[in-house]
Coordinates of C-alpha atoms in Angstrom, one line a residue:
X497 CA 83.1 89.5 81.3
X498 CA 85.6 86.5 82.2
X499 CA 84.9 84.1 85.5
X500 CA 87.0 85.8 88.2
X501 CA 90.2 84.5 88.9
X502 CA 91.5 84.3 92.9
X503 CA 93.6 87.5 94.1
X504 CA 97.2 86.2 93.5
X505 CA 98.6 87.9 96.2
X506 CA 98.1 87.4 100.4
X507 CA 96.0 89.7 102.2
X508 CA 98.6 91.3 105.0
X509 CA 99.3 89.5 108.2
X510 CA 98.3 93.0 109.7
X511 CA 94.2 92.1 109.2
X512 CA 94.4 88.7 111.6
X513 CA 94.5 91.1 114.2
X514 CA 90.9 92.3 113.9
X515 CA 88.7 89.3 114.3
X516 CA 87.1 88.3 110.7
X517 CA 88.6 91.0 108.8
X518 CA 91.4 89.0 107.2
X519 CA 88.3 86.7 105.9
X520 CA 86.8 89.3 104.4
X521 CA 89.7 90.8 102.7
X522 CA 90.4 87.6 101.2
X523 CA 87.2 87.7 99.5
X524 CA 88.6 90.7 97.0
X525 CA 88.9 89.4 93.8
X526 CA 91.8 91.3 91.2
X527 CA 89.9 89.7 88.2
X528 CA 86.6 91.5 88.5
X529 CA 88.5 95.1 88.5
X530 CA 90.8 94.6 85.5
X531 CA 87.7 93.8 84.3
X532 CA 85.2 96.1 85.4
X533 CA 88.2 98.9 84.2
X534 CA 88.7 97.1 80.6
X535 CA 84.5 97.3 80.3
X536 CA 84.7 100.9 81.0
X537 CA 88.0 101.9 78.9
X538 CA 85.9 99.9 75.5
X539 CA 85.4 101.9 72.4
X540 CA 82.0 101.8 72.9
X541 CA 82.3 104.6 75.7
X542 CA 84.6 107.0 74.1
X543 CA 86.2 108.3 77.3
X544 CA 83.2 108.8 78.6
X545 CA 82.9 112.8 78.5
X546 CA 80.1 113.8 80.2
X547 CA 76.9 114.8 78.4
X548 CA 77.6 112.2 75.4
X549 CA 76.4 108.5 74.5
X550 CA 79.5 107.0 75.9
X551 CA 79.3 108.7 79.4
X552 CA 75.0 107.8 79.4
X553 CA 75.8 104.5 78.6
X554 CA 78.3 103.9 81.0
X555 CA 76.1 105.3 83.5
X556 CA 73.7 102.6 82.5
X557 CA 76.4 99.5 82.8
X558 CA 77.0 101.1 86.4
X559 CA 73.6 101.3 87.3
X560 CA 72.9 97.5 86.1
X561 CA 76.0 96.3 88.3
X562 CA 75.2 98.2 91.2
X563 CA 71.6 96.4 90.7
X564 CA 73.2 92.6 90.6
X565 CA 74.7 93.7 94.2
X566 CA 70.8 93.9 94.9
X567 CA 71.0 97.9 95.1
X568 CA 68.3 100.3 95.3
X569 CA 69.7 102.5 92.7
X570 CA 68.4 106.0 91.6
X571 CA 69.7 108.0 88.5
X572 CA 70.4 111.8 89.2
X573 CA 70.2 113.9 86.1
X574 CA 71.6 117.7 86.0
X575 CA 73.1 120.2 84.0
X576 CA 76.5 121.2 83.0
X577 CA 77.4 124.5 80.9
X578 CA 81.0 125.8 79.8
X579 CA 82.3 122.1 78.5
X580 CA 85.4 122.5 76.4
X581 CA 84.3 120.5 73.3
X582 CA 87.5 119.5 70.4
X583 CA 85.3 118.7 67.8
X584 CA 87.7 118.8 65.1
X585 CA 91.3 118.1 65.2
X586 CA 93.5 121.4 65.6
X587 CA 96.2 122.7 63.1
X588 CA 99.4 124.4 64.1
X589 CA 102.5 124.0 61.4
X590 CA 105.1 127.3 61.2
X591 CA 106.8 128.4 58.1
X592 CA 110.3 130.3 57.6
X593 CA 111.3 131.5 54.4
X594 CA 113.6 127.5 53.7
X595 CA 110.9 125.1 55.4
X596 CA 107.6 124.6 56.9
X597 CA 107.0 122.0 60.1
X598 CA 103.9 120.8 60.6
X599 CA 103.1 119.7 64.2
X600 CA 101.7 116.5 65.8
X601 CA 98.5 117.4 68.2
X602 CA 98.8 116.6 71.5
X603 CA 102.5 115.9 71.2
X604 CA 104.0 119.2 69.9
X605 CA 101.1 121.3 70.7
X606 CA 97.5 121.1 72.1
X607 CA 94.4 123.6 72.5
X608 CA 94.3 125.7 75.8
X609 CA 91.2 125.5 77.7
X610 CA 91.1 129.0 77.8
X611 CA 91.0 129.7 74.1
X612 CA 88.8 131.0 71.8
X613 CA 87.0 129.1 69.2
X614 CA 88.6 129.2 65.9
X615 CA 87.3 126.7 63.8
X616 CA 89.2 127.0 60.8
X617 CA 93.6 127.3 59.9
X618 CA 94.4 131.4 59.7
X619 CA 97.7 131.9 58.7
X620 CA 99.5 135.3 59.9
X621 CA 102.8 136.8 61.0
X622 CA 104.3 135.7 64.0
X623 CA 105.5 138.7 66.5
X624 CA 107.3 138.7 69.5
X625 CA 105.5 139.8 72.3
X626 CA 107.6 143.1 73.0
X627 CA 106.1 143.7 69.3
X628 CA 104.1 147.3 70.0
X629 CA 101.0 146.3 67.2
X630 CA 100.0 143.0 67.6
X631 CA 97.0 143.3 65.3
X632 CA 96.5 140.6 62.4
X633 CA 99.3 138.5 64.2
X634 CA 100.1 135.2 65.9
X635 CA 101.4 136.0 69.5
X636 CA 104.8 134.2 70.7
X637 CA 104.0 134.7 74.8
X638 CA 106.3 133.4 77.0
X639 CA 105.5 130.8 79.6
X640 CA 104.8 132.6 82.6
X641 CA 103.7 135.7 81.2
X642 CA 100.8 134.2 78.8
X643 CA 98.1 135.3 80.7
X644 CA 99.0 139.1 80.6
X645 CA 100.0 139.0 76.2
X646 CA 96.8 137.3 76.1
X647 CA 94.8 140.5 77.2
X648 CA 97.1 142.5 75.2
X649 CA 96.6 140.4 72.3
X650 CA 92.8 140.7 72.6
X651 CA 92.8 144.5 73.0
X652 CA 95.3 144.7 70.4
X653 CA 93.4 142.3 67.5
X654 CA 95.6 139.5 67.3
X655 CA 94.2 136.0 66.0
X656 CA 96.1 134.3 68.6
X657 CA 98.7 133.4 71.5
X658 CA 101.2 130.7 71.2
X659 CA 102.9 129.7 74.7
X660 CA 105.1 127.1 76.4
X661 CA 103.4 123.9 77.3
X662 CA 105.2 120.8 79.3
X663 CA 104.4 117.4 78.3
X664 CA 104.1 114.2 80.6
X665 CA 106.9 111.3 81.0
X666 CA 105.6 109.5 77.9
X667 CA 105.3 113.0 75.8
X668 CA 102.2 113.8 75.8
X669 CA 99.9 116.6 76.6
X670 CA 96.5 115.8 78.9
X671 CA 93.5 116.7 77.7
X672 CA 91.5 119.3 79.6
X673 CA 87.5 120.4 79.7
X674 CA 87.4 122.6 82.2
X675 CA 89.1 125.9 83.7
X676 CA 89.0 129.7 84.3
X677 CA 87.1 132.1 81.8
X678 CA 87.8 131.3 78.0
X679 CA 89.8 134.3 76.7
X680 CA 88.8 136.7 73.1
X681 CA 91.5 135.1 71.1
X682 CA 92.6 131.7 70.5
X683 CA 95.4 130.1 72.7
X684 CA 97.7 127.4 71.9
X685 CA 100.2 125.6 74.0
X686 CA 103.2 124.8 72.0
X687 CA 105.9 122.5 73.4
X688 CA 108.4 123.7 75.6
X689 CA 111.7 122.7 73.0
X690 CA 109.4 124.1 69.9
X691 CA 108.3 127.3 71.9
X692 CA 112.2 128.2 71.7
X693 CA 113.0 126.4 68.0
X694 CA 109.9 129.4 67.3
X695 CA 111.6 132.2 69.3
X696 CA 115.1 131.6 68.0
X697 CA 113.9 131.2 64.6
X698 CA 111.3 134.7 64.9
X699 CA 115.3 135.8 65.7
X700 CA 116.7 135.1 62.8
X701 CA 113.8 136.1 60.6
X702 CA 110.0 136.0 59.6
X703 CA 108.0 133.0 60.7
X704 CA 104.3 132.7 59.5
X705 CA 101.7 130.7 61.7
X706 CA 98.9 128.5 60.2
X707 CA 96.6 127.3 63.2
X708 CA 93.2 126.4 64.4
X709 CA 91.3 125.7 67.7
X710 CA 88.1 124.3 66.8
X711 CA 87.0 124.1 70.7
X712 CA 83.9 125.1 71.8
X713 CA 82.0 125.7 75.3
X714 CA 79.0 123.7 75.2
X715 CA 76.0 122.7 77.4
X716 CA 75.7 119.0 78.7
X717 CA 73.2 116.4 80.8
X718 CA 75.1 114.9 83.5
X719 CA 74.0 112.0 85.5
X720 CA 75.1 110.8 88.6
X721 CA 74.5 107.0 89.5
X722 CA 73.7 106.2 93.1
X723 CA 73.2 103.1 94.7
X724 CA 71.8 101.9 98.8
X725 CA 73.5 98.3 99.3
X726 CA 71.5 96.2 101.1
X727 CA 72.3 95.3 104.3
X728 CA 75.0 92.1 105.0
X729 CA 72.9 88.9 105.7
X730 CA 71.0 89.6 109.2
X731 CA 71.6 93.3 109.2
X732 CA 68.2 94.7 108.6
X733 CA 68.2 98.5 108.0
X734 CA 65.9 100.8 109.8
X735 CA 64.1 102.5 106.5
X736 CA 65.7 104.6 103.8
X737 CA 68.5 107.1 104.8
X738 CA 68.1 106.1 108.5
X739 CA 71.0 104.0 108.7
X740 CA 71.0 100.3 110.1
X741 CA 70.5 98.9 114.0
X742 CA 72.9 101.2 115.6
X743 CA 75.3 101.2 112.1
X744 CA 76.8 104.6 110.5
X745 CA 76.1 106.1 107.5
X746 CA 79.2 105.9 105.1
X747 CA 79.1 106.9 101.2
X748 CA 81.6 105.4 99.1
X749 CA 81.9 108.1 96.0
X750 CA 84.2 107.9 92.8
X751 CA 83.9 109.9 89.3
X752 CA 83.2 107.7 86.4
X753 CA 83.8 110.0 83.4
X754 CA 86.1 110.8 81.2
X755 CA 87.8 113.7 79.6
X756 CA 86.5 112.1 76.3
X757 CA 88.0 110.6 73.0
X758 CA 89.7 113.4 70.8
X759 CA 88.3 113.2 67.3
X760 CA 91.0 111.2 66.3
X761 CA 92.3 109.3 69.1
X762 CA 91.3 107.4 71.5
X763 CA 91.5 108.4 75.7
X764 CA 90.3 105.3 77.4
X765 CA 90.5 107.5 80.8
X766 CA 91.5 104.0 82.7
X767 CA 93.2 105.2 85.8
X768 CA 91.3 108.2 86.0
X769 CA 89.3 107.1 87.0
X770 CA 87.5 103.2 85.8
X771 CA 90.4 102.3 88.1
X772 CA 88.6 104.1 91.1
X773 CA 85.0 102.7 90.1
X774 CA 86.1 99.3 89.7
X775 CA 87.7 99.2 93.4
X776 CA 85.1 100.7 94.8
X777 CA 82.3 98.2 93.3
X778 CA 84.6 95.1 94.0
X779 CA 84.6 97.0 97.9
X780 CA 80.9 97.3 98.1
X781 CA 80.2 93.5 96.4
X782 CA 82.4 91.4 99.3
X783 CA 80.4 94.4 102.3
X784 CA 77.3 93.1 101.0
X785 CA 78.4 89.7 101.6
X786 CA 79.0 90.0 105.2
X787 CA 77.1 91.0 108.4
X788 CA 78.6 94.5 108.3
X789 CA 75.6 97.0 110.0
X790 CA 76.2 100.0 108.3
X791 CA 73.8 101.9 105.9
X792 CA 76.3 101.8 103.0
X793 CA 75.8 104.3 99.5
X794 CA 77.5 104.3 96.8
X795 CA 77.5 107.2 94.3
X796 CA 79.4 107.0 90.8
X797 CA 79.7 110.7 89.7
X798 CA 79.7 112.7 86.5
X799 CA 81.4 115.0 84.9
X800 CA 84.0 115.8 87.8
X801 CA 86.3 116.4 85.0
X802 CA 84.1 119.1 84.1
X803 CA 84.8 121.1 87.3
X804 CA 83.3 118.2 90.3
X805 CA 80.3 119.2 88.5
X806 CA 78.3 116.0 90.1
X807 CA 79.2 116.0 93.3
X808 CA 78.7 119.5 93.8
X809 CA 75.2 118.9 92.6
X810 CA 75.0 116.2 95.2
X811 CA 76.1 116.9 98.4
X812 CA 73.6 119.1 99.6
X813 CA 71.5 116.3 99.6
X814 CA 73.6 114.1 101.4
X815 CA 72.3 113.3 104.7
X816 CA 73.9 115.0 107.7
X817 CA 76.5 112.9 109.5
X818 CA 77.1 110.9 106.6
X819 CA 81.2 110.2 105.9
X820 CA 82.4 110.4 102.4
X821 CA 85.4 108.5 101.3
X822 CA 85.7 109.3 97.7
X823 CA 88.8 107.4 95.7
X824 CA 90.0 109.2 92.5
X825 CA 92.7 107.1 90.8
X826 CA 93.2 103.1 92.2
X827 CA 96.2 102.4 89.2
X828 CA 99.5 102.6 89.9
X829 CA 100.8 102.6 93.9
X830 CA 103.8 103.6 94.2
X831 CA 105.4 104.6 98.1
X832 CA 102.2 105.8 99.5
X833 CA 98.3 106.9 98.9
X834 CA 97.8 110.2 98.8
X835 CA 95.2 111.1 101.3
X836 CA 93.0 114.4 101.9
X837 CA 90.6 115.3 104.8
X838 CA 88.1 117.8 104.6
X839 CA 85.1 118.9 106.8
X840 CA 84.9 117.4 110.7
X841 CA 86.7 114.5 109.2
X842 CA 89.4 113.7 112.4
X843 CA 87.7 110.8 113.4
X844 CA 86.9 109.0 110.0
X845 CA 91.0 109.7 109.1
X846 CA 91.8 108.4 112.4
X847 CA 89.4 105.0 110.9
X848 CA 91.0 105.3 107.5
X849 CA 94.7 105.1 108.7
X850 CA 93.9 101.9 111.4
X851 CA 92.4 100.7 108.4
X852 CA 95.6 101.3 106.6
X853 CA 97.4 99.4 108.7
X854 CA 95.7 96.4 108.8
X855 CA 96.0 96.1 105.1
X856 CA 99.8 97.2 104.5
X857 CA 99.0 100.3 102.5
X858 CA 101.1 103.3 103.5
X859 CA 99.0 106.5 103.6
X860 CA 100.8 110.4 102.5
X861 CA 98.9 113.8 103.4
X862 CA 98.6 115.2 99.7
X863 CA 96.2 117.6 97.8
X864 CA 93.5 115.5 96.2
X865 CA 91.3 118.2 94.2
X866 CA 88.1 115.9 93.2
X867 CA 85.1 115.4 94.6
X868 CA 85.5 114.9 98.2
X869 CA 86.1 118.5 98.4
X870 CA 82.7 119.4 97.4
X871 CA 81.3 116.9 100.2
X872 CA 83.7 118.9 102.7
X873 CA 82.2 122.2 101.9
X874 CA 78.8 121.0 102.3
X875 CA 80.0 120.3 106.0
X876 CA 80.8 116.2 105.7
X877 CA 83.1 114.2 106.7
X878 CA 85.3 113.7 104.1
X879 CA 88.3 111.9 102.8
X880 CA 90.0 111.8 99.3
X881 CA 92.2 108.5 98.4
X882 CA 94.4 108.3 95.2
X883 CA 96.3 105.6 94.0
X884 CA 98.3 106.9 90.9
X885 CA 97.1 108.0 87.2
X886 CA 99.5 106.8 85.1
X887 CA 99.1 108.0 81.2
X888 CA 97.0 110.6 83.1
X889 CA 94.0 112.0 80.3
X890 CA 96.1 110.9 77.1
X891 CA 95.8 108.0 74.7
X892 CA 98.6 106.5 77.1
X893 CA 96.1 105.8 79.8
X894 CA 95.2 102.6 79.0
X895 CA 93.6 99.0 81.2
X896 CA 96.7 97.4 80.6
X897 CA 98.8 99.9 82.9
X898 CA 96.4 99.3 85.7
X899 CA 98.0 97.5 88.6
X900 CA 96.0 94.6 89.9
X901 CA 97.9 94.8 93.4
X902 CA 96.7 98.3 93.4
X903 CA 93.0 97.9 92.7
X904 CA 93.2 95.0 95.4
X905 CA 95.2 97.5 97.5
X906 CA 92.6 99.9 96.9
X907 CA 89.6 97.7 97.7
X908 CA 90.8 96.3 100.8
X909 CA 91.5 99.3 102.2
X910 CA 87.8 100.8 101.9
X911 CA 86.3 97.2 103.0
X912 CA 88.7 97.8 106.3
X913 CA 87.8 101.6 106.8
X914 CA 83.9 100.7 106.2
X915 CA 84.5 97.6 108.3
X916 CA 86.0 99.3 111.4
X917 CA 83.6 101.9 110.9
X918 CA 80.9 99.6 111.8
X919 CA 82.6 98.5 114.9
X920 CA 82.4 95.1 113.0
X921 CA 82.5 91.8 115.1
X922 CA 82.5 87.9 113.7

């Protein structure tokens, strides 16, 4: 990794007005997260899914960091089942009786989470979905109504559904690993412009379907990363899970894996969420530094993209009366971070939003499904934080569209909350 470089830009005037905070702030250092975020986006990891080399060996890099801050750091294994696994890359391409177009995966047309596997191209008639026998056919479902041709299809012996997916800004179609019940036939989402090019030409005439979904559910070993910071210099702690002299308990939580390279391209999952990771290490390396008395965790999740897998493994254990902050997504602010409280969490978001202040970041009340939620329902104090996704699980979610003035953004907000938490004096 590269010397840090100072944080460019000044921490807020805002901070001055608790004693020492501005100090500490200052001590945030942009350098470290672009790097920390360009480690964890490498080849090496390939995006990280859970269960696979890349996502056990970036467990390991986190545990070794978390170690340099001088943490007592315990791995958490556990199980996953139902992981949507691409392990070959699909085949969609439609023929007419003048022309055949073949289609680019994951920008004209992507597996469903829901589908079947189908390992191999099976080529067939393409019917309407009004069609009364849909045996031996491909299904053309319309967008809202997929669900319900789906059942039809399976009772009826179709090889498949075909149905209206969007696509992001940049054209492309996330990656998914998780969702509800995988159906008896396969399912394909086929761009929303194409969907119609396929309707108006099943219109004008026959169309045949060649298509594949080589995605299967599989079993995977998750393991969660946790880490107890020592206390700041003259902060002693009382004994393990006690707390400090008088301090709260606070555990700062982010998900560290990936949706996982496709088998032919990469999906460095940077924003979502290395971005998150690397703010939240950079927060807990300058609290370590200072005489902060709070017994601090830190907890690097698995396979949250898997269904908050990890954390819902976790929080059961989680002391009572510990408060959660849990930051999913530290890449691209825009107006506002999106903020979510959950569990008898009024008085940590009255903490979060001083903290707020001091540091200039604007806070919005927004849904933020990860895995403070599971923390809530285990009765914690919980708060989920995001900062923006940009390229959101696609090969366009890369280190280089990760903001430096939101990583800092990101960090200095969790060093206020955790310092004001503490009731922190110089």
């Amino acid at each position: 990794m590269s010397s840090p470089a100072p944080l460019s830009s000044p921490v807020p005037p805002q901070a001055a007005e608790v004693p020492g905070l501005a100090a500490a702030l200052e001590q945030v250092n942009a350098r470290r997260m672009l790097d920390c975020v360009a480690e964890l986006a490498a080849d090496r990891y390939a995006g990280r899914r859970v269960g696979t080399p890349g996502g056990h060996a970036a467990a390991a890099w986190l545990a070794g960091r978390l170690r340099a801050l001088g943490a007592e750091v315990r791995l958490d294994p556990f199980d996953v089942t139902e992981v949507r696994e691409l392990y070959r890359t699909p085949v969609l391409r439609w023929s007419t009786g003048r022309a055949t177009r073949r289609l680019e995966h994951r920008r004209e047309f992507v597996e469903h989470p829901t589908s079947a596997e189908l390992p191999d191209p099976r080529s067939a008639p393409l019917a309407d979905a009004g069609t009364a026998h849909l045996g031996g056919h491909w299904v053309l479902a319309p967008a809202g109504e997929w669900a319900q041709i789906c059942r039809r299809a399976e009772t009826g012996g179709a090889l498949g559904v075909l149905t209206a997916r969007d696509t992001d800004d940049g054209g492309w179609m996330p990656k998914m690993i998780a969702g509800p019940a995988r159906h008896a036939v396969a399912v394909i989402g086929v761009r929303a412009d194409l969907h119609r090019q396929l309707a108006d030409a099943l219109t004008a005439g026959e169309v045949t379907v060649t298509a594949s979904a080589p995605l299967r559910a599989v079993g995977a070993g998750g393991v969660n990363v946790h880490g107890r910071l020592p206390a700041g210099p003259g902060v002693p702690h009382k004994g393990a899970g006690k707390g400090t002299e008088g301090g709260p308990r606070v555990l700062l939580t982010a998900h560290f894996d990936g949706v996982g390279d496709d088998p032919d391209r990469r999906l460095p999952a940077a924003a979502d969420n290395a971005s998150g990771v690397a703010a939240i290490l950079e927060a807990a390396r300058v609290l370590t530094t200072l005489t902060v008395p709070v017994d601090l965790g830190v907890s690097f999740l698995d396979a949250e993209e898997a269904g908050a897998r990890g954390s819902a493994h976790h929080a059961p254990a989680v002391a009572p009366g510990t408060q959660v902050i849990n930051l999913d997504g530290a890449a691209q602010l825009h107006q506002a971070a999106f903020v979510e409280a959950g569990g008898p969490a009024h008085a940590l978001l009255a903490v979060v939003d001083q903290a707020a202040r001091r540091t200039g970041v604007a806070l919005r009340a927004g849904a933020m499904a990860s895995d403070n939620r599971r923390y809530a329902a285990a009765g914690l104090a919980a708060i989920g934080i995001g900062m923006g996704m940009p390229g959101y699980q696609t090969p366009a979610e890369t280190p280089d569209r990760v903001e430096p003035a939101t990583l800092a953004a990101a960090a200095r907000l969790l060093v206020s909350t955790v310092w004001l938490l503490a009731g922190t004096r110089p």
